[in-house]
Amino acid sequence: MKDDHQKPKLNARTRAVHAGTRRSQYGEVSEALFLTQGFVYDSAEAAEARFIHSERDQFIYARYGNPTVAMFEDRIASLEGTEAAFATASGMAAVNGALTSMLRAGDHVVSARALFGSCLYILEDVLTRYGVEVTFVDGTDLDQWRAAMRPETKVAFFESLSNPTLEVIDIAGVSEIAHRVGATVIVDNVFATPVFQDTIGLGADVVVYSATKHIDGQGRVLGGVICGTQDYIRKTVEPYLKHTGGAMSPFNAWVLLKSLETVDLRCRAQAETALALAQGLEGNAALARVIYPGLASHPQHGLAMGQMEKGGTVMALELAGGQAAAFRFLNALEIVTISNNLGDAKSIITHPATTTHQRLSDDQKSVLGITPGLVRLSVGLEDAGDLLVDLQRALDAA
Ligand SMILES: *Cc1c(COP(=O)(O)O)cnc(C)c1O
């Protein structure tokens, strides 16, 4: 199999199309889908040798690795600027794998409080069950990060842009504080996408994605990926994931590999539309607030634009009339669909308080700003003018 090595000198959009490509003896143009769980050895001795030591592109079993999955891993690692990546069955398998593979009883973790519900479950309920102590901080306050660090702190964890209230975390600031005690900075970078931010360049050590979101971008498959150094991926993450079964399916890897070819174009178009909609909706009488990092009114607009090229593809809208108005608004939409994915080509709207963040207590919701009137809008690839008309008409109905 010919191996098209990663070419880090090329620009991101070129790497998104070519990095990681492997070609079989047939010279296929489009990446092949190797829908196989096993691999044949030439002899018993060859099988023994591969179990003792396998080179790159010597596969054993799809739970450990697969050529199509390897192409996806190398392509996203190239985009993210890390030495290696490990693909997982879902975003949550990636978050869990990145944390659990490196933590043990007695370790300490500092985490931002504003997290996706399932991330919060891993930090609050799972890690603590195995003797890991977790301190939650207001992720936007560097003094709280500083105060929480201890000599035994092993990990600083946060979502670079939080779900759903779009708080922006200072990646360089937190990384500097965490590195002083030798902690590893793990960033869940779903909302910032692999396109808008050089997360590793800003100081993070590990970047985790739910590939289900912008990387697929068309709402088809689940996937996740952990990007980091060769040492961390091969010696810490891989042994844990290959033996605990969080591997990505080759079919999903193939879908996601092809999706990476268009991720840059899609995310840029979606972010441009998101900005136009945020500007068009700001000041609407039915809305108490439009929260979008690309708007000057966002409390951390300066920080957001310093770390990200664009404001992202997601915004939060706070209906002045509370939950009843939010429900009327959702029900009156004709183009924007009610669902809970994000990063999709189809615009999607969610009422976090009653769905994605329902599990949280009223106190937790209010600390995180998840009010009854708050809705999260993931902007898709539809025409911006059509979307604005749909949103404004539904706001009139609310
Ligand atoms: C969706 C999401 C996840 C989980 O990803 P799955 O692919 O659904 O498992 C993790 N973190 C963030 C920020 C997300 O939005």
mmCIF file of C-alpha atoms and ligand atoms in Angstrom:
data_model
loop_
_atom_site.group_PDB
_atom_site.id
_atom_site.type_symbol
_atom_site.label_atom_id
_atom_site.label_comp_id
_atom_site.label_asym_id
_atom_site.label_seq_id
_atom_site.Cartn_x
_atom_site.Cartn_y
_atom_site.Cartn_z
ATOM 1 C CA MET A 1 0.000 0.000 0.000
ATOM 2 C CA LYS A 2 1.458 3.352 -1.020
ATOM 3 C CA ASP A 3 1.522 5.848 1.755
ATOM 4 C CA ASP A 4 0.966 9.509 1.080
ATOM 5 C CA HIS A 5 2.855 11.011 4.000
ATOM 6 C CA GLN A 6 1.483 14.035 5.788
ATOM 7 C CA LYS A 7 2.706 17.274 4.336
ATOM 8 C CA PRO A 8 2.629 19.792 7.180
ATOM 9 C CA LYS A 9 3.915 22.606 4.956
ATOM 10 C CA LEU A 10 0.715 22.623 2.945
ATOM 11 C CA ASN A 11 -2.189 24.793 4.063
ATOM 12 C CA ALA A 12 -5.043 23.345 6.083
ATOM 13 C CA ARG A 13 -7.524 23.179 3.228
ATOM 14 C CA THR A 14 -5.081 21.110 1.159
ATOM 15 C CA ARG A 15 -4.281 18.812 4.065
ATOM 16 C CA ALA A 16 -8.028 18.329 4.678
ATOM 17 C CA VAL A 17 -8.259 16.806 1.191
ATOM 18 C CA HIS A 18 -5.018 14.816 1.009
ATOM 19 C CA ALA A 19 -3.428 14.113 4.407
ATOM 20 C CA GLY A 20 -3.340 10.502 5.528
ATOM 21 C CA THR A 21 -4.355 9.044 2.151
ATOM 22 C CA ARG A 22 -3.203 5.467 1.563
ATOM 23 C CA ARG A 23 -3.690 3.814 -1.819
ATOM 24 C CA SER A 24 -4.009 0.095 -2.447
ATOM 25 C CA GLN A 25 -2.472 -1.687 -5.453
ATOM 26 C CA TYR A 26 -5.507 -0.538 -7.488
ATOM 27 C CA GLY A 27 -4.590 3.143 -7.257
ATOM 28 C CA GLU A 28 -8.123 4.238 -6.347
ATOM 29 C CA VAL A 29 -8.712 8.019 -6.250
ATOM 30 C CA SER A 30 -11.337 8.020 -3.519
ATOM 31 C CA GLU A 31 -10.186 6.540 -0.218
ATOM 32 C CA ALA A 32 -11.102 2.863 0.104
ATOM 33 C CA LEU A 33 -13.470 1.552 2.715
ATOM 34 C CA PHE A 34 -11.740 -1.428 4.343
ATOM 35 C CA LEU A 35 -14.770 -3.041 5.911
ATOM 36 C CA THR A 36 -12.775 -5.765 7.609
ATOM 37 C CA GLN A 37 -12.235 -6.569 11.251
ATOM 38 C CA GLY A 38 -9.263 -8.897 10.673
ATOM 39 C CA PHE A 39 -6.041 -9.126 8.640
ATOM 40 C CA VAL A 40 -4.271 -12.167 7.161
ATOM 41 C CA TYR A 41 -0.688 -13.095 8.056
ATOM 42 C CA ASP A 42 1.678 -14.853 5.644
ATOM 43 C CA SER A 43 2.750 -17.369 8.277
ATOM 44 C CA ALA A 44 2.381 -18.278 11.924
ATOM 45 C CA GLU A 45 5.735 -16.619 12.524
ATOM 46 C CA ALA A 46 4.485 -13.422 10.887
ATOM 47 C CA ALA A 47 1.416 -13.420 13.149
ATOM 48 C CA GLU A 48 3.616 -13.875 16.207
ATOM 49 C CA ALA A 49 5.948 -11.096 15.062
ATOM 50 C CA ARG A 50 3.089 -8.661 14.515
ATOM 51 C CA PHE A 51 1.708 -9.239 17.991
ATOM 52 C CA ILE A 52 5.164 -8.537 19.430
ATOM 53 C CA HIS A 53 5.640 -5.381 17.392
ATOM 54 C CA SER A 54 3.530 -3.868 14.624
ATOM 55 C CA GLU A 55 4.766 -1.103 12.369
ATOM 56 C CA ARG A 56 2.545 1.656 11.064
ATOM 57 C CA ASP A 57 0.117 0.111 8.531
ATOM 58 C CA GLN A 58 0.531 -3.371 9.972
ATOM 59 C CA PHE A 59 -2.894 -4.137 11.367
ATOM 60 C CA ILE A 60 -4.071 -6.882 13.712
ATOM 61 C CA TYR A 61 -7.740 -6.389 14.524
ATOM 62 C CA ALA A 62 -10.112 -3.476 13.866
ATOM 63 C CA ARG A 63 -10.540 -2.772 17.572
ATOM 64 C CA TYR A 64 -6.816 -1.867 17.531
ATOM 65 C CA GLY A 65 -6.769 -0.152 14.137
ATOM 66 C CA ASN A 66 -7.898 -0.393 10.506
ATOM 67 C CA PRO A 67 -6.561 1.218 7.301
ATOM 68 C CA THR A 68 -9.649 3.426 6.745
ATOM 69 C CA VAL A 69 -9.670 4.469 10.396
ATOM 70 C CA ALA A 70 -5.919 5.200 10.170
ATOM 71 C CA MET A 71 -6.514 7.486 7.185
ATOM 72 C CA PHE A 72 -9.093 9.431 9.194
ATOM 73 C CA GLU A 73 -6.761 9.611 12.207
ATOM 74 C CA ASP A 74 -3.814 10.877 10.174
ATOM 75 C CA ARG A 75 -5.940 13.444 8.337
ATOM 76 C CA ILE A 76 -7.414 14.970 11.484
ATOM 77 C CA ALA A 77 -4.018 14.880 13.256
ATOM 78 C CA SER A 78 -2.559 16.781 10.323
ATOM 79 C CA LEU A 79 -5.365 19.366 10.483
ATOM 80 C CA GLU A 80 -5.050 19.741 14.235
ATOM 81 C CA GLY A 81 -1.249 19.919 14.137
ATOM 82 C CA THR A 82 -0.655 16.972 16.473
ATOM 83 C CA GLU A 83 1.726 14.047 16.017
ATOM 84 C CA ALA A 84 -1.008 11.438 16.314
ATOM 85 C CA ALA A 85 -4.716 10.785 16.830
ATOM 86 C CA PHE A 86 -6.914 7.898 17.963
ATOM 87 C CA ALA A 87 -10.453 7.582 16.565
ATOM 88 C CA THR A 88 -13.295 6.462 18.797
ATOM 89 C CA ALA A 89 -16.877 5.258 18.471
ATOM 90 C CA SER A 90 -18.336 8.588 19.632
ATOM 91 C CA GLY A 91 -17.359 11.936 21.071
ATOM 92 C CA MET A 92 -18.056 10.652 24.554
ATOM 93 C CA ALA A 93 -15.751 7.645 24.031
ATOM 94 C CA ALA A 94 -13.088 10.216 23.120
ATOM 95 C CA VAL A 95 -13.683 12.398 26.193
ATOM 96 C CA ASN A 96 -13.778 9.342 28.455
ATOM 97 C CA GLY A 97 -10.719 7.807 26.780
ATOM 98 C CA ALA A 98 -8.638 10.976 26.960
ATOM 99 C CA LEU A 99 -9.314 11.341 30.694
ATOM 100 C CA THR A 100 -9.616 7.794 32.023
ATOM 101 C CA SER A 101 -6.585 6.462 30.148
ATOM 102 C CA MET A 102 -4.263 8.819 32.022
ATOM 103 C CA LEU A 103 -5.863 9.188 35.466
ATOM 104 C CA ARG A 104 -5.601 7.009 38.549
ATOM 105 C CA ALA A 105 -6.826 7.112 42.158
ATOM 106 C CA GLY A 106 -5.312 10.035 44.053
ATOM 107 C CA ASP A 107 -5.047 12.260 40.998
ATOM 108 C CA HIS A 108 -6.743 15.652 40.843
ATOM 109 C CA VAL A 109 -8.531 17.290 37.924
ATOM 110 C CA VAL A 110 -9.577 20.915 37.499
ATOM 111 C CA SER A 111 -12.481 21.402 35.111
ATOM 112 C CA ALA A 112 -14.603 24.245 33.871
ATOM 113 C CA ARG A 113 -18.148 23.974 35.223
ATOM 114 C CA ALA A 114 -19.921 24.832 31.961
ATOM 115 C CA LEU A 115 -19.868 21.462 30.195
ATOM 116 C CA PHE A 116 -21.956 19.277 27.916
ATOM 117 C CA GLY A 117 -24.146 17.066 30.158
ATOM 118 C CA SER A 118 -22.356 13.782 29.363
ATOM 119 C CA CYS A 119 -18.914 15.364 29.939
ATOM 120 C CA LEU A 120 -20.173 16.540 33.320
ATOM 121 C CA TYR A 121 -21.311 12.970 34.085
ATOM 122 C CA ILE A 122 -17.812 11.586 33.406
ATOM 123 C CA LEU A 123 -16.136 14.202 35.592
ATOM 124 C CA GLU A 124 -18.703 14.328 38.385
ATOM 125 C CA ASP A 125 -19.929 10.730 38.600
ATOM 126 C CA VAL A 126 -17.411 8.393 36.905
ATOM 127 C CA LEU A 127 -13.930 9.711 37.744
ATOM 128 C CA THR A 128 -14.815 10.427 41.373
ATOM 129 C CA ARG A 129 -16.041 6.818 41.769
ATOM 130 C CA TYR A 130 -12.454 5.661 41.128
ATOM 131 C CA GLY A 131 -10.771 8.016 43.577
ATOM 132 C CA VAL A 132 -10.021 10.930 41.272
ATOM 133 C CA GLU A 133 -10.818 14.281 42.830
ATOM 134 C CA VAL A 134 -12.386 16.936 40.600
ATOM 135 C CA THR A 135 -12.569 20.673 41.312
ATOM 136 C CA PHE A 136 -15.001 22.687 39.195
ATOM 137 C CA VAL A 137 -14.251 26.323 38.438
ATOM 138 C CA ASP A 138 -15.818 29.168 36.495
ATOM 139 C CA GLY A 139 -13.830 28.526 33.322
ATOM 140 C CA THR A 140 -13.783 32.193 32.340
ATOM 141 C CA ASP A 141 -12.018 33.246 35.570
ATOM 142 C CA LEU A 142 -8.251 32.612 35.436
ATOM 143 C CA ASP A 143 -7.936 33.350 39.175
ATOM 144 C CA GLN A 144 -10.187 30.365 39.920
ATOM 145 C CA TRP A 145 -8.027 28.105 37.717
ATOM 146 C CA ARG A 146 -4.920 29.388 39.508
ATOM 147 C CA ALA A 147 -6.415 28.819 42.967
ATOM 148 C CA ALA A 148 -7.605 25.302 42.140
ATOM 149 C CA MET A 149 -4.248 23.917 40.923
ATOM 150 C CA ARG A 150 -2.353 21.542 43.241
ATOM 151 C CA PRO A 151 0.877 19.558 42.942
ATOM 152 C CA GLU A 152 -1.221 16.414 42.251
ATOM 153 C CA THR A 153 -3.327 18.100 39.537
ATOM 154 C CA LYS A 154 -2.922 15.916 36.449
ATOM 155 C CA VAL A 155 -5.484 17.402 34.060
ATOM 156 C CA ALA A 156 -7.144 20.727 33.231
ATOM 157 C CA PHE A 157 -10.311 20.067 31.209
ATOM 158 C CA PHE A 158 -12.685 22.442 29.460
ATOM 159 C CA GLU A 159 -14.780 23.071 26.364
ATOM 160 C CA SER A 160 -13.088 25.942 24.511
ATOM 161 C CA LEU A 161 -16.544 27.329 23.726
ATOM 162 C CA SER A 162 -19.109 26.027 26.184
ATOM 163 C CA ASN A 163 -22.390 24.324 25.337
ATOM 164 C CA PRO A 164 -24.917 25.975 25.190
ATOM 165 C CA THR A 165 -24.091 29.419 26.594
ATOM 166 C CA LEU A 166 -20.931 29.978 24.502
ATOM 167 C CA GLU A 167 -18.553 31.029 27.230
ATOM 168 C CA VAL A 168 -15.072 31.437 25.792
ATOM 169 C CA ILE A 169 -12.166 29.907 27.733
ATOM 170 C CA ASP A 170 -8.733 31.547 27.477
ATOM 171 C CA ILE A 171 -6.761 28.561 26.166
ATOM 172 C CA ALA A 172 -3.323 30.202 26.444
ATOM 173 C CA GLY A 173 -4.114 31.511 29.944
ATOM 174 C CA VAL A 174 -5.381 28.204 31.346
ATOM 175 C CA SER A 175 -2.560 26.260 29.651
ATOM 176 C CA GLU A 176 0.079 28.465 31.218
ATOM 177 C CA ILE A 177 -1.444 28.003 34.683
ATOM 178 C CA ALA A 178 -1.876 24.228 34.265
ATOM 179 C CA HIS A 179 1.611 23.676 32.877
ATOM 180 C CA ARG A 180 3.142 25.307 35.947
ATOM 181 C CA VAL A 181 2.037 22.253 37.988
ATOM 182 C CA GLY A 182 2.783 19.859 35.130
ATOM 183 C CA ALA A 183 -0.893 19.179 34.314
ATOM 184 C CA THR A 184 -2.070 18.074 30.863
ATOM 185 C CA VAL A 185 -4.531 20.450 29.177
ATOM 186 C CA ILE A 186 -7.353 18.536 27.481
ATOM 187 C CA VAL A 187 -9.728 20.643 25.373
ATOM 188 C CA ASP A 188 -13.115 19.502 24.073
ATOM 189 C CA ASN A 189 -13.052 21.613 20.917
ATOM 190 C CA VAL A 190 -16.400 20.723 19.315
ATOM 191 C CA PHE A 191 -17.859 24.225 19.138
ATOM 192 C CA ALA A 192 -14.660 25.868 17.837
ATOM 193 C CA THR A 193 -14.395 23.167 15.088
ATOM 194 C CA PRO A 194 -11.085 21.935 13.613
ATOM 195 C CA VAL A 195 -11.234 24.955 11.270
ATOM 196 C CA PHE A 196 -11.310 28.146 13.324
ATOM 197 C CA GLN A 197 -8.725 27.652 16.051
ATOM 198 C CA ASP A 198 -5.117 26.499 16.457
ATOM 199 C CA THR A 199 -5.800 24.907 19.831
ATOM 200 C CA ILE A 200 -2.387 23.236 20.139
ATOM 201 C CA GLY A 201 -0.639 26.451 19.055
ATOM 202 C CA LEU A 202 -2.459 28.280 21.868
ATOM 203 C CA GLY A 203 -0.941 25.866 24.399
ATOM 204 C CA ALA A 204 -3.300 22.886 24.795
ATOM 205 C CA ASP A 205 -1.791 19.382 24.919
ATOM 206 C CA VAL A 206 -4.739 17.259 23.813
ATOM 207 C CA VAL A 207 -7.701 18.138 21.588
ATOM 208 C CA VAL A 208 -10.845 16.020 21.616
ATOM 209 C CA TYR A 209 -13.715 16.091 19.122
ATOM 210 C CA SER A 210 -17.128 14.660 18.744
ATOM 211 C CA ALA A 211 -16.799 13.972 14.995
ATOM 212 C CA THR A 212 -20.581 13.546 15.015
ATOM 213 C CA LYS A 213 -20.884 17.335 14.846
ATOM 214 C CA HIS A 214 -19.084 19.526 12.261
ATOM 215 C CA ILE A 215 -16.688 16.825 11.061
ATOM 216 C CA ASP A 216 -19.540 14.679 9.739
ATOM 217 C CA GLY A 217 -21.585 17.825 9.271
ATOM 218 C CA GLN A 218 -24.432 15.957 7.673
ATOM 219 C CA GLY A 219 -25.971 14.178 10.629
ATOM 220 C CA ARG A 220 -25.165 10.611 9.582
ATOM 221 C CA VAL A 221 -22.723 8.866 11.906
ATOM 222 C CA LEU A 222 -21.311 8.976 15.426
ATOM 223 C CA GLY A 223 -17.599 9.357 15.913
ATOM 224 C CA GLY A 224 -14.926 10.899 18.074
ATOM 225 C CA VAL A 225 -11.198 11.485 18.035
ATOM 226 C CA ILE A 226 -8.384 12.248 20.487
ATOM 227 C CA CYS A 227 -5.456 14.257 19.065
ATOM 228 C CA GLY A 228 -2.134 14.514 20.929
ATOM 229 C CA THR A 229 1.548 13.664 21.008
ATOM 230 C CA GLN A 230 2.846 10.349 19.688
ATOM 231 C CA ASP A 231 3.794 9.403 23.235
ATOM 232 C CA TYR A 232 0.368 10.156 24.762
ATOM 233 C CA ILE A 233 -1.650 8.540 21.932
ATOM 234 C CA ARG A 234 0.485 5.402 21.521
ATOM 235 C CA LYS A 235 1.491 4.761 25.135
ATOM 236 C CA THR A 236 -1.504 6.049 27.122
ATOM 237 C CA VAL A 237 -4.640 6.308 24.967
ATOM 238 C CA GLU A 238 -4.174 3.379 22.578
ATOM 239 C CA PRO A 239 -3.616 0.622 25.176
ATOM 240 C CA TYR A 240 -6.685 1.809 27.116
ATOM 241 C CA LEU A 241 -8.985 2.136 24.107
ATOM 242 C CA LYS A 242 -7.887 -0.960 22.227
ATOM 243 C CA HIS A 243 -8.582 -3.133 25.253
ATOM 244 C CA THR A 244 -11.784 -1.419 26.408
ATOM 245 C CA GLY A 245 -13.474 -1.395 23.002
ATOM 246 C CA GLY A 246 -14.150 2.231 22.110
ATOM 247 C CA ALA A 247 -12.911 1.854 18.511
ATOM 248 C CA MET A 248 -14.450 3.684 15.554
ATOM 249 C CA SER A 249 -16.169 1.553 12.918
ATOM 250 C CA PRO A 250 -14.351 1.561 9.535
ATOM 251 C CA PHE A 251 -17.588 2.576 7.825
ATOM 252 C CA ASN A 252 -17.962 5.626 10.064
ATOM 253 C CA ALA A 253 -14.273 6.442 9.558
ATOM 254 C CA TRP A 254 -14.809 6.388 5.794
ATOM 255 C CA VAL A 255 -17.801 8.740 6.021
ATOM 256 C CA LEU A 256 -15.859 11.096 8.308
ATOM 257 C CA LEU A 257 -12.684 10.942 6.206
ATOM 258 C CA LYS A 258 -14.619 12.095 3.140
ATOM 259 C CA SER A 259 -16.362 14.745 5.267
ATOM 260 C CA LEU A 260 -13.012 16.252 6.248
ATOM 261 C CA GLU A 261 -12.531 17.199 2.576
ATOM 262 C CA THR A 262 -15.329 19.763 2.922
ATOM 263 C CA VAL A 263 -15.152 20.660 6.628
ATOM 264 C CA ASP A 264 -13.310 23.927 5.981
ATOM 265 C CA LEU A 265 -15.772 25.132 3.333
ATOM 266 C CA ARG A 266 -18.808 24.080 5.338
ATOM 267 C CA CYS A 267 -17.730 25.598 8.651
ATOM 268 C CA ARG A 268 -16.773 28.910 7.045
ATOM 269 C CA ALA A 269 -20.089 29.166 5.202
ATOM 270 C CA GLN A 270 -22.032 28.229 8.342
ATOM 271 C CA ALA A 271 -20.112 30.756 10.473
ATOM 272 C CA GLU A 272 -20.706 33.542 7.948
ATOM 273 C CA THR A 273 -24.422 32.812 7.995
ATOM 274 C CA ALA A 274 -24.372 32.597 11.804
ATOM 275 C CA LEU A 275 -22.839 36.069 12.032
ATOM 276 C CA ALA A 276 -25.395 37.498 9.581
ATOM 277 C CA LEU A 277 -28.260 35.951 11.559
ATOM 278 C CA ALA A 278 -26.886 37.092 14.916
ATOM 279 C CA GLN A 279 -26.608 40.647 13.566
ATOM 280 C CA GLY A 280 -30.069 40.426 12.031
ATOM 281 C CA LEU A 281 -31.679 39.128 15.227
ATOM 282 C CA GLU A 282 -29.892 41.355 17.765
ATOM 283 C CA GLY A 283 -32.364 43.957 18.987
ATOM 284 C CA ASN A 284 -35.461 41.918 18.062
ATOM 285 C CA ALA A 285 -38.173 42.784 20.620
ATOM 286 C CA ALA A 286 -38.943 39.110 21.355
ATOM 287 C CA LEU A 287 -35.330 38.474 22.394
ATOM 288 C CA ALA A 288 -33.725 39.420 25.701
ATOM 289 C CA ARG A 289 -30.277 38.411 24.430
ATOM 290 C CA VAL A 290 -28.406 37.118 21.412
ATOM 291 C CA ILE A 291 -25.275 35.261 22.550
ATOM 292 C CA TYR A 292 -22.749 34.823 19.745
ATOM 293 C CA PRO A 293 -18.963 35.163 20.167
ATOM 294 C CA GLY A 294 -18.702 36.990 16.831
ATOM 295 C CA LEU A 295 -20.904 39.863 18.052
ATOM 296 C CA ALA A 296 -19.255 42.843 19.748
ATOM 297 C CA SER A 297 -21.913 42.516 22.494
ATOM 298 C CA HIS A 298 -20.535 39.105 23.604
ATOM 299 C CA PRO A 299 -18.756 39.653 26.956
ATOM 300 C CA GLN A 300 -15.635 37.880 25.649
ATOM 301 C CA HIS A 301 -15.756 39.034 22.029
ATOM 302 C CA GLY A 302 -12.126 40.211 22.140
ATOM 303 C CA LEU A 303 -10.818 36.931 23.533
ATOM 304 C CA ALA A 304 -12.977 34.934 21.095
ATOM 305 C CA MET A 305 -11.673 36.801 18.065
ATOM 306 C CA GLY A 306 -8.104 36.541 19.385
ATOM 307 C CA GLN A 307 -8.299 32.732 19.536
ATOM 308 C CA MET A 308 -10.717 31.975 16.708
ATOM 309 C CA GLU A 309 -10.838 33.075 13.113
ATOM 310 C CA LYS A 310 -14.635 33.307 13.204
ATOM 311 C CA GLY A 311 -17.365 33.290 15.844
ATOM 312 C CA GLY A 312 -18.428 29.702 15.160
ATOM 313 C CA THR A 313 -21.607 28.150 13.832
ATOM 314 C CA VAL A 314 -23.732 28.109 16.997
ATOM 315 C CA MET A 315 -25.562 30.872 18.853
ATOM 316 C CA ALA A 316 -27.857 31.033 21.855
ATOM 317 C CA LEU A 317 -31.017 33.141 21.872
ATOM 318 C CA GLU A 318 -32.847 34.110 25.036
ATOM 319 C CA LEU A 319 -36.568 34.618 24.531
ATOM 320 C CA ALA A 320 -37.911 37.484 26.637
ATOM 321 C CA GLY A 321 -41.114 35.516 27.266
ATOM 322 C CA GLY A 322 -39.456 32.511 28.964
ATOM 323 C CA GLN A 323 -40.186 28.848 28.226
ATOM 324 C CA ALA A 324 -43.673 29.384 26.800
ATOM 325 C CA ALA A 325 -42.322 31.878 24.268
ATOM 326 C CA ALA A 326 -39.354 29.619 23.493
ATOM 327 C CA PHE A 327 -41.694 26.695 22.760
ATOM 328 C CA ARG A 328 -43.969 28.896 20.572
ATOM 329 C CA PHE A 329 -40.853 30.080 18.708
ATOM 330 C CA LEU A 330 -39.577 26.528 18.080
ATOM 331 C CA ASN A 331 -42.998 25.300 17.007
ATOM 332 C CA ALA A 332 -43.442 28.167 14.518
ATOM 333 C CA LEU A 333 -40.172 27.512 12.649
ATOM 334 C CA GLU A 334 -40.532 26.041 9.158
ATOM 335 C CA ILE A 335 -36.944 25.622 7.908
ATOM 336 C CA VAL A 336 -35.040 25.262 11.173
ATOM 337 C CA THR A 337 -35.720 21.828 12.662
ATOM 338 C CA ILE A 338 -36.117 20.894 16.314
ATOM 339 C CA SER A 339 -33.425 18.373 17.166
ATOM 340 C CA ASN A 340 -30.316 18.193 19.329
ATOM 341 C CA ASN A 341 -27.373 17.613 17.007
ATOM 342 C CA LEU A 342 -25.230 20.553 15.960
ATOM 343 C CA GLY A 343 -22.772 21.419 13.207
ATOM 344 C CA ASP A 344 -25.164 19.863 10.670
ATOM 345 C CA ALA A 345 -25.869 21.149 7.142
ATOM 346 C CA LYS A 346 -29.456 21.525 8.351
ATOM 347 C CA SER A 347 -30.103 24.318 10.838
ATOM 348 C CA ILE A 348 -31.142 22.819 14.155
ATOM 349 C CA ILE A 349 -32.688 24.357 17.247
ATOM 350 C CA THR A 350 -32.715 22.986 20.791
ATOM 351 C CA HIS A 351 -34.279 24.009 24.103
ATOM 352 C CA PRO A 352 -31.429 22.963 26.460
ATOM 353 C CA ALA A 353 -33.292 23.329 29.773
ATOM 354 C CA THR A 354 -35.839 20.638 28.842
ATOM 355 C CA THR A 355 -33.626 18.389 26.674
ATOM 356 C CA THR A 356 -29.794 18.270 26.575
ATOM 357 C CA HIS A 357 -29.409 19.792 30.052
ATOM 358 C CA GLN A 358 -32.649 18.465 31.608
ATOM 359 C CA ARG A 359 -30.621 16.281 34.018
ATOM 360 C CA LEU A 360 -29.166 19.353 35.785
ATOM 361 C CA SER A 361 -30.771 20.769 38.925
ATOM 362 C CA ASP A 362 -32.426 24.188 38.740
ATOM 363 C CA ASP A 363 -29.464 25.619 40.673
ATOM 364 C CA GLN A 364 -26.919 24.167 38.233
ATOM 365 C CA LYS A 365 -28.954 25.455 35.294
ATOM 366 C CA SER A 366 -29.083 28.948 36.703
ATOM 367 C CA VAL A 367 -25.322 28.978 37.496
ATOM 368 C CA LEU A 368 -24.691 27.987 33.869
ATOM 369 C CA GLY A 369 -27.147 30.531 32.469
ATOM 370 C CA ILE A 370 -29.471 27.855 31.072
ATOM 371 C CA THR A 371 -32.668 29.789 31.589
ATOM 372 C CA PRO A 372 -36.201 28.686 30.584
ATOM 373 C CA GLY A 373 -36.139 31.141 27.675
ATOM 374 C CA LEU A 374 -32.771 30.019 26.258
ATOM 375 C CA VAL A 375 -32.568 28.207 22.913
ATOM 376 C CA ARG A 376 -29.473 26.987 21.062
ATOM 377 C CA LEU A 377 -29.369 27.501 17.311
ATOM 378 C CA SER A 378 -26.897 25.535 15.187
ATOM 379 C CA VAL A 379 -26.670 27.289 11.829
ATOM 380 C CA GLY A 380 -26.593 25.106 8.727
ATOM 381 C CA LEU A 381 -25.855 25.563 5.057
ATOM 382 C CA GLU A 382 -29.210 26.959 3.957
ATOM 383 C CA ASP A 383 -29.515 30.434 2.419
ATOM 384 C CA ALA A 384 -28.964 33.104 5.094
ATOM 385 C CA GLY A 385 -31.880 35.214 3.834
ATOM 386 C CA ASP A 386 -34.312 32.291 3.999
ATOM 387 C CA LEU A 387 -33.163 31.466 7.535
ATOM 388 C CA LEU A 388 -33.509 35.046 8.743
ATOM 389 C CA VAL A 389 -37.078 35.260 7.390
ATOM 390 C CA ASP A 390 -37.952 31.950 9.084
ATOM 391 C CA LEU A 391 -36.465 33.041 12.431
ATOM 392 C CA GLN A 392 -38.033 36.519 12.383
ATOM 393 C CA ARG A 393 -41.453 35.148 11.445
ATOM 394 C CA ALA A 394 -41.273 32.596 14.258
ATOM 395 C CA LEU A 395 -40.176 35.289 16.718
ATOM 396 C CA ASP A 396 -43.250 37.340 15.730
ATOM 397 C CA ALA A 397 -45.342 34.259 16.519
ATOM 398 C CA ALA A 398 -43.641 33.862 19.910
HETATM 399 C C1 LIG B 1 -21.908 16.271 21.254
HETATM 400 C C2 LIG B 1 -20.804 16.626 22.156
HETATM 401 C C3 LIG B 1 -20.075 15.612 22.795
HETATM 402 C C4 LIG B 1 -20.402 14.150 22.654
HETATM 403 O O1 LIG B 1 -20.271 13.660 21.368
HETATM 404 P P1 LIG B 1 -21.031 12.334 20.853
HETATM 405 O O2 LIG B 1 -20.447 12.120 19.498
HETATM 406 O O3 LIG B 1 -22.485 12.650 20.852
HETATM 407 O O4 LIG B 1 -20.707 11.234 21.805
HETATM 408 C C5 LIG B 1 -19.031 16.006 23.627
HETATM 409 N N1 LIG B 1 -18.747 17.304 23.830
HETATM 410 C C6 LIG B 1 -19.428 18.298 23.220
HETATM 411 C C7 LIG B 1 -19.052 19.706 23.474
HETATM 412 C C8 LIG B 1 -20.485 17.991 22.365
HETATM 413 O O5 LIG B 1 -21.169 18.974 21.778
#
